[in-house]
Amino acid sequence: MLQYANKFAEGGLRTLVFAQRDISEEEYRRWIDEYYNDAQIASVGRREKLSEAAAMIERGLRVIGSTGIEDRMQDLVPHTIESLMKANIKVWVLTGDKGRTAVNIAQSCRLISPHNEVVRIPGENEEDKRMLQQRLLDGINVAQQGPTSLVIDGNALAHALEMGMSEEFTTLGSLCASVVCCRSTPIQKKQVTSIRL
């Protein structure tokens, strides 16, 4: 099933994977009381605690299906984005889409040009978190050398904002021809749109 979801994403479709497992009322109540409620009210590391709580209940799942939904852009979107970029207006996309889907859509609407160098900053694990500052600095060096598009994952974006690296992030973003923040949460979208360049 997951290979279908990946093919859907590569084709620019919005994907959703369905999975299930049976849990007892007792297991559910224990999870809510011991993990989820505490994570919800945490004032420090709330995001990580919610992820940990979700991982405790979302295990042993059996994939039962996946979908790919076409979300067609309006006809003039590619032309409009191209015109904005020709006028030296920086275009940033903040989306909850998976990385592959976001990049395919960005390419189809001419936000990411085939001539641009693409700097990708993942945020999938602790190693990515430790390497984040170096990745941001390397990205700045690449962006200074020619047309560049930045693709940053929501986890990496969260780490950059939480670790006080918003200056490096905004420097890199301002040097790039375009920026795609994928897997972004509503809070991250608010944070990024509040940053002063």
mmCIF file of C-alpha atoms in Angstrom:
data_model
loop_
_atom_site.group_PDB
_atom_site.id
_atom_site.type_symbol
_atom_site.label_atom_id
_atom_site.label_comp_id
_atom_site.label_asym_id
_atom_site.label_seq_id
_atom_site.Cartn_x
_atom_site.Cartn_y
_atom_site.Cartn_z
ATOM 1 C CA MET A 1 0.000 0.000 0.000
ATOM 2 C CA LEU A 2 2.741 2.469 0.912
ATOM 3 C CA GLN A 3 4.303 2.165 -2.538
ATOM 4 C CA TYR A 4 0.996 3.375 -3.999
ATOM 5 C CA ALA A 5 0.953 6.348 -1.627
ATOM 6 C CA ASN A 6 4.495 7.220 -2.736
ATOM 7 C CA LYS A 7 3.499 6.955 -6.413
ATOM 8 C CA PHE A 8 0.491 9.180 -5.755
ATOM 9 C CA ALA A 9 2.732 11.759 -4.055
ATOM 10 C CA GLU A 10 5.265 11.647 -6.907
ATOM 11 C CA GLY A 11 2.391 12.401 -9.284
ATOM 12 C CA GLY A 12 1.489 15.519 -7.289
ATOM 13 C CA LEU A 13 -1.601 13.992 -5.653
ATOM 14 C CA ARG A 14 -2.614 14.604 -2.053
ATOM 15 C CA THR A 15 -2.212 11.312 -0.242
ATOM 16 C CA LEU A 16 -3.819 9.740 2.779
ATOM 17 C CA VAL A 17 -2.948 6.321 4.205
ATOM 18 C CA PHE A 18 -5.471 4.428 6.330
ATOM 19 C CA ALA A 19 -4.353 2.013 9.038
ATOM 20 C CA GLN A 20 -5.965 0.355 12.025
ATOM 21 C CA ARG A 21 -5.552 -1.801 15.096
ATOM 22 C CA ASP A 22 -7.891 -2.846 17.838
ATOM 23 C CA ILE A 23 -7.254 -1.511 21.337
ATOM 24 C CA SER A 24 -9.098 -2.136 24.546
ATOM 25 C CA GLU A 25 -10.962 0.554 26.450
ATOM 26 C CA GLU A 26 -8.484 0.032 29.288
ATOM 27 C CA GLU A 27 -5.437 0.622 27.050
ATOM 28 C CA TYR A 28 -7.052 3.734 25.589
ATOM 29 C CA ARG A 29 -7.905 5.194 29.023
ATOM 30 C CA ARG A 30 -4.399 4.468 30.346
ATOM 31 C CA TRP A 31 -2.847 6.153 27.290
ATOM 32 C CA ILE A 32 -5.067 9.237 27.655
ATOM 33 C CA ASP A 33 -4.404 9.542 31.404
ATOM 34 C CA GLU A 34 -0.674 8.723 31.458
ATOM 35 C CA TYR A 35 0.597 10.203 28.209
ATOM 36 C CA TYR A 36 -1.740 12.267 26.060
ATOM 37 C CA ASN A 37 -3.205 14.625 28.653
ATOM 38 C CA ASP A 38 0.259 15.453 30.046
ATOM 39 C CA ALA A 39 1.610 16.085 26.545
ATOM 40 C CA GLN A 40 -1.317 18.388 25.721
ATOM 41 C CA ILE A 41 -0.601 20.723 28.631
ATOM 42 C CA ALA A 42 3.212 20.585 28.509
ATOM 43 C CA SER A 43 4.721 24.063 28.406
ATOM 44 C CA VAL A 44 8.158 22.818 27.291
ATOM 45 C CA GLY A 45 8.704 20.307 24.478
ATOM 46 C CA ARG A 46 4.974 19.969 23.806
ATOM 47 C CA ARG A 47 5.481 18.971 20.167
ATOM 48 C CA GLU A 48 7.932 16.200 21.036
ATOM 49 C CA LYS A 49 5.734 14.930 23.874
ATOM 50 C CA LEU A 50 2.690 14.806 21.611
ATOM 51 C CA SER A 51 4.724 12.902 19.004
ATOM 52 C CA GLU A 52 5.903 10.450 21.670
ATOM 53 C CA ALA A 53 2.345 9.985 22.940
ATOM 54 C CA ALA A 54 1.096 9.373 19.391
ATOM 55 C CA ALA A 55 3.882 6.840 18.775
ATOM 56 C CA MET A 56 2.797 4.894 21.868
ATOM 57 C CA ILE A 57 -0.738 4.383 20.586
ATOM 58 C CA GLU A 58 -0.001 4.344 16.827
ATOM 59 C CA ARG A 59 1.988 1.114 16.788
ATOM 60 C CA GLY A 60 1.294 -2.291 15.348
ATOM 61 C CA LEU A 61 -0.991 -0.734 12.772
ATOM 62 C CA ARG A 62 -2.174 -2.647 9.745
ATOM 63 C CA VAL A 63 -2.344 -0.560 6.568
ATOM 64 C CA ILE A 64 -5.755 -1.034 4.981
ATOM 65 C CA GLY A 65 -5.709 1.482 2.146
ATOM 66 C CA SER A 66 -4.425 4.679 0.616
ATOM 67 C CA THR A 67 -5.871 7.427 -1.518
ATOM 68 C CA GLY A 68 -4.552 9.901 -4.028
ATOM 69 C CA ILE A 69 -6.678 12.965 -4.649
ATOM 70 C CA GLU A 70 -6.000 15.451 -7.412
ATOM 71 C CA ASP A 71 -6.137 19.000 -6.147
ATOM 72 C CA ARG A 72 -5.851 20.902 -9.397
ATOM 73 C CA MET A 73 -4.471 24.392 -9.332
ATOM 74 C CA GLN A 74 -6.276 27.165 -11.123
ATOM 75 C CA ASP A 75 -5.241 27.766 -14.716
ATOM 76 C CA LEU A 76 -3.335 31.042 -14.240
ATOM 77 C CA VAL A 77 -1.335 30.015 -11.152
ATOM 78 C CA PRO A 78 1.902 29.062 -13.005
ATOM 79 C CA HIS A 79 1.802 32.262 -15.084
ATOM 80 C CA THR A 80 1.066 34.408 -12.006
ATOM 81 C CA ILE A 81 3.906 32.877 -9.971
ATOM 82 C CA GLU A 82 6.300 33.243 -12.890
ATOM 83 C CA SER A 83 5.319 36.920 -13.231
ATOM 84 C CA LEU A 84 5.831 37.549 -9.510
ATOM 85 C CA MET A 85 9.265 35.957 -9.617
ATOM 86 C CA LYS A 86 10.262 37.955 -12.716
ATOM 87 C CA ALA A 87 9.349 41.078 -10.723
ATOM 88 C CA ASN A 88 11.839 39.948 -8.026
ATOM 89 C CA ILE A 89 9.061 39.124 -5.569
ATOM 90 C CA LYS A 90 10.039 36.220 -3.331
ATOM 91 C CA VAL A 91 7.407 33.491 -3.214
ATOM 92 C CA TRP A 92 7.223 31.195 -0.198
ATOM 93 C CA VAL A 93 4.827 28.253 0.048
ATOM 94 C CA LEU A 94 3.796 26.973 3.469
ATOM 95 C CA THR A 95 1.955 23.678 3.147
ATOM 96 C CA GLY A 96 1.062 20.632 5.178
ATOM 97 C CA ASP A 97 1.718 18.425 2.125
ATOM 98 C CA LYS A 98 4.361 15.698 2.115
ATOM 99 C CA GLY A 99 7.721 16.725 0.686
ATOM 100 C CA ARG A 100 7.325 14.897 -2.638
ATOM 101 C CA THR A 101 3.846 16.279 -3.217
ATOM 102 C CA ALA A 102 4.913 19.825 -2.303
ATOM 103 C CA VAL A 103 7.952 19.714 -4.607
ATOM 104 C CA ASN A 104 5.955 18.291 -7.531
ATOM 105 C CA ILE A 105 3.311 20.985 -7.161
ATOM 106 C CA ALA A 106 6.008 23.681 -6.820
ATOM 107 C CA GLN A 107 7.637 22.442 -10.022
ATOM 108 C CA SER A 108 4.333 22.265 -11.921
ATOM 109 C CA CYS A 109 3.460 25.852 -10.986
ATOM 110 C CA ARG A 110 6.990 27.022 -11.919
ATOM 111 C CA LEU A 111 7.906 27.959 -8.358
ATOM 112 C CA ILE A 112 10.907 25.641 -8.605
ATOM 113 C CA SER A 113 12.626 26.150 -11.927
ATOM 114 C CA PRO A 114 14.495 23.254 -13.589
ATOM 115 C CA HIS A 115 17.541 25.566 -13.610
ATOM 116 C CA ASN A 116 17.515 26.133 -9.845
ATOM 117 C CA GLU A 117 19.716 24.312 -7.399
ATOM 118 C CA VAL A 118 17.411 22.736 -4.794
ATOM 119 C CA VAL A 119 18.567 22.806 -1.162
ATOM 120 C CA ARG A 120 16.634 20.260 0.917
ATOM 121 C CA ILE A 121 16.682 20.396 4.684
ATOM 122 C CA PRO A 122 15.030 17.332 6.230
ATOM 123 C CA GLY A 123 14.161 17.024 9.896
ATOM 124 C CA GLU A 124 13.385 13.375 10.321
ATOM 125 C CA ASN A 125 15.669 12.339 13.186
ATOM 126 C CA GLU A 126 18.124 13.474 15.853
ATOM 127 C CA GLU A 127 21.019 13.444 13.379
ATOM 128 C CA ASP A 128 19.137 15.919 11.174
ATOM 129 C CA LYS A 129 18.516 18.053 14.261
ATOM 130 C CA ARG A 130 22.219 18.041 15.172
ATOM 131 C CA MET A 131 23.222 18.864 11.594
ATOM 132 C CA LEU A 132 20.600 21.569 11.132
ATOM 133 C CA GLN A 133 22.834 24.576 11.673
ATOM 134 C CA GLN A 134 25.456 23.199 9.288
ATOM 135 C CA ARG A 135 22.772 22.449 6.695
ATOM 136 C CA LEU A 136 21.481 26.013 6.976
ATOM 137 C CA LEU A 137 24.984 27.446 6.591
ATOM 138 C CA ASP A 138 25.742 25.131 3.646
ATOM 139 C CA GLY A 139 22.461 26.234 2.065
ATOM 140 C CA ILE A 140 23.461 29.874 2.427
ATOM 141 C CA ASN A 141 26.733 29.129 0.606
ATOM 142 C CA VAL A 142 24.889 27.337 -2.228
ATOM 143 C CA ALA A 143 22.264 30.106 -2.531
ATOM 144 C CA GLN A 144 24.961 32.760 -2.858
ATOM 145 C CA GLN A 145 26.355 30.959 -5.916
ATOM 146 C CA GLY A 146 23.235 31.012 -8.109
ATOM 147 C CA PRO A 147 19.465 30.522 -8.396
ATOM 148 C CA THR A 148 18.343 28.280 -5.562
ATOM 149 C CA SER A 149 15.084 26.907 -4.194
ATOM 150 C CA LEU A 150 14.811 25.876 -0.548
ATOM 151 C CA VAL A 151 12.687 22.902 0.536
ATOM 152 C CA ILE A 152 12.490 22.557 4.322
ATOM 153 C CA ASP A 153 10.582 19.921 6.248
ATOM 154 C CA GLY A 154 8.248 20.933 9.089
ATOM 155 C CA ASN A 155 10.382 19.103 11.673
ATOM 156 C CA ALA A 156 13.522 20.931 10.557
ATOM 157 C CA LEU A 157 11.600 24.194 10.548
ATOM 158 C CA ALA A 158 10.394 23.523 14.108
ATOM 159 C CA HIS A 159 13.945 22.773 15.240
ATOM 160 C CA ALA A 160 15.284 25.929 13.575
ATOM 161 C CA LEU A 161 12.665 28.102 15.252
ATOM 162 C CA GLU A 162 12.999 26.386 18.657
ATOM 163 C CA MET A 163 16.811 26.378 18.645
ATOM 164 C CA GLY A 164 17.144 30.094 17.947
ATOM 165 C CA MET A 165 18.239 29.643 14.326
ATOM 166 C CA SER A 166 15.478 31.716 12.766
ATOM 167 C CA GLU A 167 18.097 34.244 11.635
ATOM 168 C CA GLU A 168 20.005 31.607 9.649
ATOM 169 C CA PHE A 169 16.726 30.277 8.257
ATOM 170 C CA THR A 170 15.509 33.710 7.150
ATOM 171 C CA THR A 171 18.934 34.569 5.703
ATOM 172 C CA LEU A 172 18.856 31.405 3.627
ATOM 173 C CA GLY A 173 15.221 31.973 2.609
ATOM 174 C CA SER A 174 15.878 35.553 1.550
ATOM 175 C CA LEU A 175 18.794 34.436 -0.657
ATOM 176 C CA CYS A 176 16.671 31.797 -2.410
ATOM 177 C CA ALA A 177 14.505 32.346 -5.471
ATOM 178 C CA SER A 178 11.715 30.386 -3.778
ATOM 179 C CA VAL A 179 10.995 28.577 -0.511
ATOM 180 C CA VAL A 180 8.770 25.553 0.114
ATOM 181 C CA CYS A 181 8.031 24.674 3.739
ATOM 182 C CA CYS A 182 6.383 21.244 3.603
ATOM 183 C CA ARG A 183 4.716 19.303 6.403
ATOM 184 C CA SER A 184 4.107 22.658 8.124
ATOM 185 C CA THR A 185 1.687 22.955 11.008
ATOM 186 C CA PRO A 186 -0.709 25.912 11.356
ATOM 187 C CA ILE A 187 1.459 27.256 14.215
ATOM 188 C CA GLN A 188 4.586 27.086 12.033
ATOM 189 C CA LYS A 189 2.772 28.918 9.233
ATOM 190 C CA LYS A 190 1.941 31.679 11.701
ATOM 191 C CA GLN A 191 5.540 31.772 12.993
ATOM 192 C CA VAL A 192 7.055 31.988 9.515
ATOM 193 C CA THR A 193 4.659 34.695 8.337
ATOM 194 C CA SER A 194 5.504 36.666 11.478
ATOM 195 C CA ILE A 195 9.260 36.673 10.793
ATOM 196 C CA ARG A 196 10.573 40.041 9.644
ATOM 197 C CA LEU A 197 13.010 39.728 6.759
#
